[in-house]
Coordinates of C-alpha atoms and ligand atoms in Angstrom, one line a residue:
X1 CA 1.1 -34.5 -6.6
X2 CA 1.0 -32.3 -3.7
X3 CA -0.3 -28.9 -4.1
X4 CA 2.5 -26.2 -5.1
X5 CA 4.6 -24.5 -1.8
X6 CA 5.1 -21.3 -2.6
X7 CA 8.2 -19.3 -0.6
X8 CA 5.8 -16.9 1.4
X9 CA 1.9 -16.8 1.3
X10 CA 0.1 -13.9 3.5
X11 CA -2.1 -15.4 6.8
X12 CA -5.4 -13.6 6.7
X13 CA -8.4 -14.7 8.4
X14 CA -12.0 -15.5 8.7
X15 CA -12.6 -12.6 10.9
X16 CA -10.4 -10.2 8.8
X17 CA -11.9 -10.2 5.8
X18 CA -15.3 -9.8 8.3
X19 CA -13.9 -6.6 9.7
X20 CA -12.8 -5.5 6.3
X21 CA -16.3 -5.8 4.9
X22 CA -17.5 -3.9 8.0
X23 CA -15.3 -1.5 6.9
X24 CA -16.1 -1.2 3.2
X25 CA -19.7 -1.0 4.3
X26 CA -19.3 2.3 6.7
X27 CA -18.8 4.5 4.0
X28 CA -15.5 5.5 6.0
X29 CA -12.8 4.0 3.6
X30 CA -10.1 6.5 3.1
X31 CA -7.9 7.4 6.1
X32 CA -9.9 8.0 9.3
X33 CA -10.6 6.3 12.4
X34 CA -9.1 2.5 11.7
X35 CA -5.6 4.5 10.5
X36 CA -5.5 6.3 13.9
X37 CA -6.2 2.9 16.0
X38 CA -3.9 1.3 13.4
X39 CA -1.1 4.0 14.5
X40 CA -2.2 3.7 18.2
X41 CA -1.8 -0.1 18.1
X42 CA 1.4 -0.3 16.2
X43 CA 2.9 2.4 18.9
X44 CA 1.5 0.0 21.9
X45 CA 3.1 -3.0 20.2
X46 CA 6.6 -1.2 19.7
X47 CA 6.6 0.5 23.4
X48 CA 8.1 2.8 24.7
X49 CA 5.9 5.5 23.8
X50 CA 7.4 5.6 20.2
X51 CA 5.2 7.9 17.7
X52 CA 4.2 5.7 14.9
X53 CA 3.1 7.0 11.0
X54 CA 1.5 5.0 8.6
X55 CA 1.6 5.6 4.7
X56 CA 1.4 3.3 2.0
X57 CA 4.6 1.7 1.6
X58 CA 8.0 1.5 3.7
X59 CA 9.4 2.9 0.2
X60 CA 7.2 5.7 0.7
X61 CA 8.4 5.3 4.4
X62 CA 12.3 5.5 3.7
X63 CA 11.7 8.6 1.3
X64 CA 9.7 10.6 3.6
X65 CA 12.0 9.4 6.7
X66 CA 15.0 10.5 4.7
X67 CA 13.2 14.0 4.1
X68 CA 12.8 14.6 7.3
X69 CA 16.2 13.9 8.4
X70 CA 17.2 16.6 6.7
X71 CA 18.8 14.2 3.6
X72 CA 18.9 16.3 -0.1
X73 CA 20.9 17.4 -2.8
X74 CA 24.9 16.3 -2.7
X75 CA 24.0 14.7 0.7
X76 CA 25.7 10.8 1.1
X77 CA 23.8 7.8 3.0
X78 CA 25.5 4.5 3.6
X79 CA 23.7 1.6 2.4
X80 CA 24.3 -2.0 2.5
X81 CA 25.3 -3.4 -1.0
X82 CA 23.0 -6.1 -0.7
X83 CA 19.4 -5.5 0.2
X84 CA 16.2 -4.8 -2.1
X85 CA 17.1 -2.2 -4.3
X86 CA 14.3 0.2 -2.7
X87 CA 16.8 0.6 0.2
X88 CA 19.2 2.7 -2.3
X89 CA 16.5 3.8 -4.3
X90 CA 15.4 6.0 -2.1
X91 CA 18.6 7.5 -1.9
X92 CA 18.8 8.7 -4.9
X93 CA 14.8 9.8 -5.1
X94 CA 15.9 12.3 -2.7
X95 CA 18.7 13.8 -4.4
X96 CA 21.2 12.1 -2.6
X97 CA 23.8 9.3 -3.2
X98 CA 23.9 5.6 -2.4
X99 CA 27.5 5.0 -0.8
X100 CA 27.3 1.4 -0.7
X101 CA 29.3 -1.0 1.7
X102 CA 29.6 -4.9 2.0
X103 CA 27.6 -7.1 4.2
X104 CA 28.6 -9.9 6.4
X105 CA 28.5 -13.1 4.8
X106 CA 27.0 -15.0 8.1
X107 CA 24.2 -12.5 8.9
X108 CA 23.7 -10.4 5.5
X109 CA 23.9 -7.8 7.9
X110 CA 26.0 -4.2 6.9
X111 CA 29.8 -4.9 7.7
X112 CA 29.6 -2.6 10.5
X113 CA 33.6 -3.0 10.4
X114 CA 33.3 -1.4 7.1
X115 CA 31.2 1.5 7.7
X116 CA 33.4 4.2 9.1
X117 CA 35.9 4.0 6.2
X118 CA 33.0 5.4 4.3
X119 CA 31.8 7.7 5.9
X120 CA 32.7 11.2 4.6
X121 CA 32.1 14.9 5.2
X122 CA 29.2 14.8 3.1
X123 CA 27.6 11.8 4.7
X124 CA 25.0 12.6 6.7
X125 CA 22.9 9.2 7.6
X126 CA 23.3 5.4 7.7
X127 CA 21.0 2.9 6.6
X128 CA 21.3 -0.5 8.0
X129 CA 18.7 -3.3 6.7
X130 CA 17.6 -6.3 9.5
X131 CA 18.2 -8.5 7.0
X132 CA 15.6 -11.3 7.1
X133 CA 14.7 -10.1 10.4
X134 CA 18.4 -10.5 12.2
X135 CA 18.6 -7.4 14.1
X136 CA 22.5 -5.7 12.9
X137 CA 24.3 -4.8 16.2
X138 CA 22.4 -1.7 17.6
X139 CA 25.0 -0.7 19.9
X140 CA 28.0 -0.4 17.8
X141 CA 26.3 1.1 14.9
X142 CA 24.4 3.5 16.9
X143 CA 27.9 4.4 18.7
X144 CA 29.4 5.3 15.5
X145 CA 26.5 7.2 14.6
X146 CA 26.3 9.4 17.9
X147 CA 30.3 9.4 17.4
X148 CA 30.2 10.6 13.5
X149 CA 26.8 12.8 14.6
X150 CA 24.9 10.9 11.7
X151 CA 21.4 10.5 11.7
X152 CA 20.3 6.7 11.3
X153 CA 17.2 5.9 9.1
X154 CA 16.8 2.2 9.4
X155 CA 15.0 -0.1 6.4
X156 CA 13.4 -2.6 9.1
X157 CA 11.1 -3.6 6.2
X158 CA 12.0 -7.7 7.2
X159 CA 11.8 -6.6 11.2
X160 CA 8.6 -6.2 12.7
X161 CA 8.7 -8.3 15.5
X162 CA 12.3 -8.4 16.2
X163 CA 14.3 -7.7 18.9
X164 CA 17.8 -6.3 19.9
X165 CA 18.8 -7.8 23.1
X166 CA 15.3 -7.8 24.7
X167 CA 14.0 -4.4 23.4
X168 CA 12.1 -4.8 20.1
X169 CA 13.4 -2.6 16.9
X170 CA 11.9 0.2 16.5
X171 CA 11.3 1.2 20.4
X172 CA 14.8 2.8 20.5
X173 CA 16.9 4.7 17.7
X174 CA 16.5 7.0 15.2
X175 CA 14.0 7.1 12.4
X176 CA 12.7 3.2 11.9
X177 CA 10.6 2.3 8.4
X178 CA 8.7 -1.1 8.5
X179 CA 7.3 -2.7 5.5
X180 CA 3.5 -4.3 5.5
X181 CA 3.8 -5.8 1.9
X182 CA 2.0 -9.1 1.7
X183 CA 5.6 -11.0 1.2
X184 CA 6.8 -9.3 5.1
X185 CA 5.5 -11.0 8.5
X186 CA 2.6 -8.6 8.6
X187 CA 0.9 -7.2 5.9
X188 CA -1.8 -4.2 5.2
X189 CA -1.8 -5.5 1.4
X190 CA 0.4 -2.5 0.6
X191 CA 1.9 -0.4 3.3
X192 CA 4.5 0.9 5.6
X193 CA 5.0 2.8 9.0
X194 CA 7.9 5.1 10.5
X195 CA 8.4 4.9 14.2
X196 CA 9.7 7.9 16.2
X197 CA 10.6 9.5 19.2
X198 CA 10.3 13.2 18.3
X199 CA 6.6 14.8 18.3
X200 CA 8.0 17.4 15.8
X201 CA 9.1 14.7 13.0
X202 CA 6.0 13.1 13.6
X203 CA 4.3 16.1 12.4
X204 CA 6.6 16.3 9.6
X205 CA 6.2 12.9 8.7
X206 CA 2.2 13.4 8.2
X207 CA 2.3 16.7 6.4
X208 CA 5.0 14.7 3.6
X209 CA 2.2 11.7 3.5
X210 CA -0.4 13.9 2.4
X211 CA 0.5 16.5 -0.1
X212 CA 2.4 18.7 2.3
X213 CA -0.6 19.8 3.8
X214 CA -0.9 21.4 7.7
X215 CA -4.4 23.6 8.8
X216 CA -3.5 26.7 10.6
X217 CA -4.2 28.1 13.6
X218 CA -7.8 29.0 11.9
X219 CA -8.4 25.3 10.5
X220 CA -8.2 26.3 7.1
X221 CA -6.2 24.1 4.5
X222 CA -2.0 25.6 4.0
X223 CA 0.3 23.9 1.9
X224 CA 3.9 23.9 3.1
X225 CA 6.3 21.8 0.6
X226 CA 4.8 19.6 -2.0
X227 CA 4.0 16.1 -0.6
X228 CA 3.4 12.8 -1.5
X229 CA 0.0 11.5 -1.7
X230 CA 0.8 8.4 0.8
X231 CA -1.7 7.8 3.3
X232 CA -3.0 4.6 4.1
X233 CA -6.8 3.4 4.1
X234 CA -9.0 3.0 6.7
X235 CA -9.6 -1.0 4.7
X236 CA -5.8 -1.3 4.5
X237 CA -5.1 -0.2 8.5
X238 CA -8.1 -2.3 9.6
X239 CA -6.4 -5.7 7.7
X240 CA -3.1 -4.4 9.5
X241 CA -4.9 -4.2 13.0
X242 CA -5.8 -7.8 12.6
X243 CA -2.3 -8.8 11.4
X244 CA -0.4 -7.1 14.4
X245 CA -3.1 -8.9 16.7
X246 CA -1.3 -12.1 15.3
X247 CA 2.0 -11.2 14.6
X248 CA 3.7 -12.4 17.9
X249 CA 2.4 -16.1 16.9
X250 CA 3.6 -15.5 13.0
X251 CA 6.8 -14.7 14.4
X252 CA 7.3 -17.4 16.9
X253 CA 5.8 -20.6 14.0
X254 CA 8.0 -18.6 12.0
X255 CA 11.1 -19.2 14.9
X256 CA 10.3 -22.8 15.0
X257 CA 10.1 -23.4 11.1
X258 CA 13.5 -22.2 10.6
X259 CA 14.6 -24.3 13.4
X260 CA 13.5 -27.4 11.4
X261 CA 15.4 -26.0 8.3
X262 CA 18.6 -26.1 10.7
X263 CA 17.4 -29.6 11.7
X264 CA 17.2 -30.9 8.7
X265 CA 20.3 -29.1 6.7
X266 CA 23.0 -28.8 9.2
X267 CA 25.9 -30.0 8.2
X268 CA 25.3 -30.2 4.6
X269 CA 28.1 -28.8 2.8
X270 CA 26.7 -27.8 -0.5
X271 CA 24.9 -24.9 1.4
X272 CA 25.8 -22.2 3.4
X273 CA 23.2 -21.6 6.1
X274 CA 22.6 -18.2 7.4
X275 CA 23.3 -17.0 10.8
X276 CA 21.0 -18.1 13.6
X277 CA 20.4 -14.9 15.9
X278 CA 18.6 -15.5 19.1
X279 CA 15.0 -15.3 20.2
X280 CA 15.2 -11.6 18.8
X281 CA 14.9 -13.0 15.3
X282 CA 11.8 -12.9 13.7
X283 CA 12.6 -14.9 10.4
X284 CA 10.9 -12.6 7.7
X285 CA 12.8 -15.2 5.6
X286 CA 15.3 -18.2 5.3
X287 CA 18.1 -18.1 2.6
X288 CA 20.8 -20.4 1.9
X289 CA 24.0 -20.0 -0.8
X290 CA 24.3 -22.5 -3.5
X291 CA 27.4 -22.3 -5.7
X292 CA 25.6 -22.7 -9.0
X293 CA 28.7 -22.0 -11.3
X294 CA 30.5 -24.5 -9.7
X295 CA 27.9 -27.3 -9.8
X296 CA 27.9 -26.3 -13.4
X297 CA 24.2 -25.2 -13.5
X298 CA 21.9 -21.8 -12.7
X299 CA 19.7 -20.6 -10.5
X300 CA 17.1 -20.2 -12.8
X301 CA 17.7 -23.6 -13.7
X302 CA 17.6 -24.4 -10.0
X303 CA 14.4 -22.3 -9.4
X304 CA 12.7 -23.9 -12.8
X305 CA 13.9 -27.8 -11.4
X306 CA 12.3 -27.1 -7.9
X307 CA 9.2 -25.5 -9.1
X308 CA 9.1 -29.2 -11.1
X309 CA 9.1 -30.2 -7.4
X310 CA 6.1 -28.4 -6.3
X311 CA 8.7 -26.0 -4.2
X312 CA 9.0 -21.9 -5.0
X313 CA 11.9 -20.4 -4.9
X314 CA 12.9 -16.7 -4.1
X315 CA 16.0 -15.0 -4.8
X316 CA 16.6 -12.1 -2.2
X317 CA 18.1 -10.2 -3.7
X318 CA 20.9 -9.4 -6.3
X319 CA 23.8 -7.1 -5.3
X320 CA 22.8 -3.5 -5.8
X321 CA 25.7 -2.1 -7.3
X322 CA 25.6 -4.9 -10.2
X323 CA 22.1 -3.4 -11.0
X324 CA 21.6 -1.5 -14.4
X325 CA 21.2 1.9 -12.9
X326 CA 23.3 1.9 -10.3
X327 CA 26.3 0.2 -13.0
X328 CA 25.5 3.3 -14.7
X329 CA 25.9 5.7 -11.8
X330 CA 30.0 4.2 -11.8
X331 CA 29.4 1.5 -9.1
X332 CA 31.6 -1.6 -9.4
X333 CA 29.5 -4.9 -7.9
X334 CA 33.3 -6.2 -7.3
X335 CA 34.1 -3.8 -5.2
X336 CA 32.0 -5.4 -2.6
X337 CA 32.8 -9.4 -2.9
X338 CA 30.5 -10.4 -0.1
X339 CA 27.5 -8.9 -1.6
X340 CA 28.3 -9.9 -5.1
X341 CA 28.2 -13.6 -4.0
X342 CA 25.3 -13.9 -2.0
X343 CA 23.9 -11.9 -4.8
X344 CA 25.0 -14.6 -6.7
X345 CA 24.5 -17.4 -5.0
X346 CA 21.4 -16.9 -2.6
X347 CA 18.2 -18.6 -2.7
X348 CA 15.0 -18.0 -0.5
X349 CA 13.6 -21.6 0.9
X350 CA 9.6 -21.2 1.3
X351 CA 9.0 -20.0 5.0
X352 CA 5.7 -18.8 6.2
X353 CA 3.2 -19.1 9.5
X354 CA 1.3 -21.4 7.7
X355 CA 3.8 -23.8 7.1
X356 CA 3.3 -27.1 8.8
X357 CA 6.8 -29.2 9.7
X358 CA 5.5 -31.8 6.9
X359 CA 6.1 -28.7 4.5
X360 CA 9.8 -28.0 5.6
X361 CA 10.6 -31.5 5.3
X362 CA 9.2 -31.8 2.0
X363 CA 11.1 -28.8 0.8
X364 CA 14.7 -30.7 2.3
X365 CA 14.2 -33.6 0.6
X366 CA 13.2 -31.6 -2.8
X367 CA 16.4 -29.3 -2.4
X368 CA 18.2 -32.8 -1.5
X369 CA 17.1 -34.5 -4.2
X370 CA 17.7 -31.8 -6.6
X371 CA 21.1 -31.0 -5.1
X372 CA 22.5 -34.7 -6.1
X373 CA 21.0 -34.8 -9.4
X374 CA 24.3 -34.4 -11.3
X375 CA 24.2 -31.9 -14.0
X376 CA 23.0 -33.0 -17.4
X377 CA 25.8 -33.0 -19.5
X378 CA 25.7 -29.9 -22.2
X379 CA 24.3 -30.9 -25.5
X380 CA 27.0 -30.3 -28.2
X381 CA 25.0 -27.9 -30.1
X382 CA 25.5 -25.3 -26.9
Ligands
PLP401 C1 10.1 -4.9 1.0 C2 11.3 -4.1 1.3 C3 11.2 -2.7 1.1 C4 10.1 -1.9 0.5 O1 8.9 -2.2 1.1 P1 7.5 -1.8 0.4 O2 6.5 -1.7 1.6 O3 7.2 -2.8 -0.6 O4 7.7 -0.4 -0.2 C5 12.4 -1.9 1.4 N1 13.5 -2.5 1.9 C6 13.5 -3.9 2.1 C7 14.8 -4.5 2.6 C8 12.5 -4.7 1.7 O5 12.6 -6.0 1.8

């Protein structure tokens, strides 16, 4: 049997784990000089002279970014009902409330129709997700933004690499978070970055990474607010200098794999495809919709049967507001019916740079295969 395909693997190198030992071995391992030419890279990639922070995680990211824009206690920040539950948890971490509102079934993206009915005098940000990578429509939701005066924090934990008609995410806007988790299209093992324009939240951005910490004018240590302890490694940055070195060819196998999965399953109609994008899209993931209630099955089921198959299967993700906490905080998962079926329904086919085509043609025949196998019938004892 072939070996097993999981649904994302990290790409890292001969050379990487070279310059990683070089690193271990200079007895520089905390943050120092590779975190600063991590920084300086990552701004050169993104353009447009952007300010880039690193820290270790985007949830650490989203928490501090929130902080700085000024989010707190009886504050309200729209977030998409479906999206990793981080995106809301964050909210919440900073005192704040989670006002959800449903995506678009095609792109996953925030219904940006949607948003302005929610937006209240207590609102004070939006957080839009690029789901899978799919850039949401910049320039209408950073119209109503400018036209609500909201700030915009945006989880672009699936979106580094993308772009938004020609200009990549993260060289424009507000306060942009991107993820460098092993599963995302680069990785750092664990870790995150916030991209900015302003010098000022830059500043504010490093003193909440490291336990709120500034030097005054006479160098000495001063403590202004109490911190997170956040800051990446120097072994962490140098794996992500390596990464962002090879992200632009990630991203483009990554185009052309998801090509082959519209090759091989358009016009199937037991799936719902997502939405194709452009050349903007950098494919962080492909998911499809399978109605497993009606085919009388589940998707663990599902997942277990294609695992049989040698195929892994992710589920990204569940609606938020049908999760325990937030259930318990008086949200209704019906109350957003787009959400609650993708929730339901979605499934994550394996997609990652070291795919060959071979892979994703062994995956369509798997899903095929396992998508005409008619249900065993219900023992009577169930
Ligand atoms: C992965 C992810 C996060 C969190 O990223 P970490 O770096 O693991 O903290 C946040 N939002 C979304 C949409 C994600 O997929």
């Amino acid at each position: 049997m072939k070996p097993f395909l999981p649904f994302t693997r990290p790409s890292i190198d001969a050379d990487s784990i070279a310059a990683v030992a070089d690193v271990l071995r200079s007895g520089q391992i905390a943050s120092g000089p590779k975190v600063l030419a991590f920084e300086a890279a990552l701004s050169a990639y993104i353009g447009s002279q952007r300010r880039v922070r690193v820290m270790t995680s985007a949830t650490e990211g989203l928490e501090i970014a929130l902080d700085v824009a000024g989010v707190g206690e009886g504050d309200e920040v729209i977030v998409p009902a479906m999206s990793f539950a981080a995106s809301a948890n964050v909210v919440a971490r900073v005192g704040a409330k989670p006002v959800f509102v449903d995506i678009e079934l095609d792109t996953r993206n925030l219904d940006l129709s949607r948003v302005e009915a929610a937006i209240t005098p207590r609102t004070r940000a939006i957080m839009p997700v690029h789901f899978s990578g799919l850039p949401v429509d910049m320039d209408r939701l950073y119209g109503i933004a400018a036209q609500r005066g909201l700030r915009v924090v945006e989880d672009a934990a699936h979106a580094i690499g993308s772009r938004h008609r020609e200009r990549p995410i993260g060289s424009f806007g507000d306060l942009v978070v991107f993820s460098f988790h092993p599963n995302k299209n680069m990785t750092t093992i664990e870790g995150g970055a916030i991209a900015t324009a302003d010098a000022g939240e830059a500043e504010a951005i490093e003193i909440r990474r490291f336990h709120g910490i500034k030097r005054n004018a006479a160098g000495e240590v001063d403590v202004l607010l109490p911190g997170a302890k956040a800051n990446l490694s120097d072994v962490a940055a140098q794996i992500g200098i390596d990464q962002l070195r090879r992200l632009d060819g990630f991203n483009a196998r990554r185009r052309q794999l998801a090509a082959r999965y519209f090759e091989e399953l358009a016009g199937d109609a037991s799936l719902v495809l997502p939405a194709r994008g452009d050349t903007g899209h950098s494919w962080h993931m492909f998911t499809v919709l399978i109605d497993f209630a009606a085919r009388g099955t589940t998707r663990p089921a599902f997942q277990k049967a294609m695992a049989e198959r040698g195929i892994g299967i992710g589920v990204h993700y569940p609606s938020i507001p049908g999760l325990a906490y937030y259930r318990a905080q008086g949200h209704r998962p019906e109350d957003f019916p787009v959400a609650a079926r993708v929730g339901r329904e979605t499934v994550t086919l394996p997609l990652f740079p070291a795919m060959s085509d071979a892979d994703v043609a062994r995956v369509c025949e798997a899903l095929r295969a396992q998508l005409t196998e008619r249900p065993r019938l219900k023992s009577a004892a169930s």
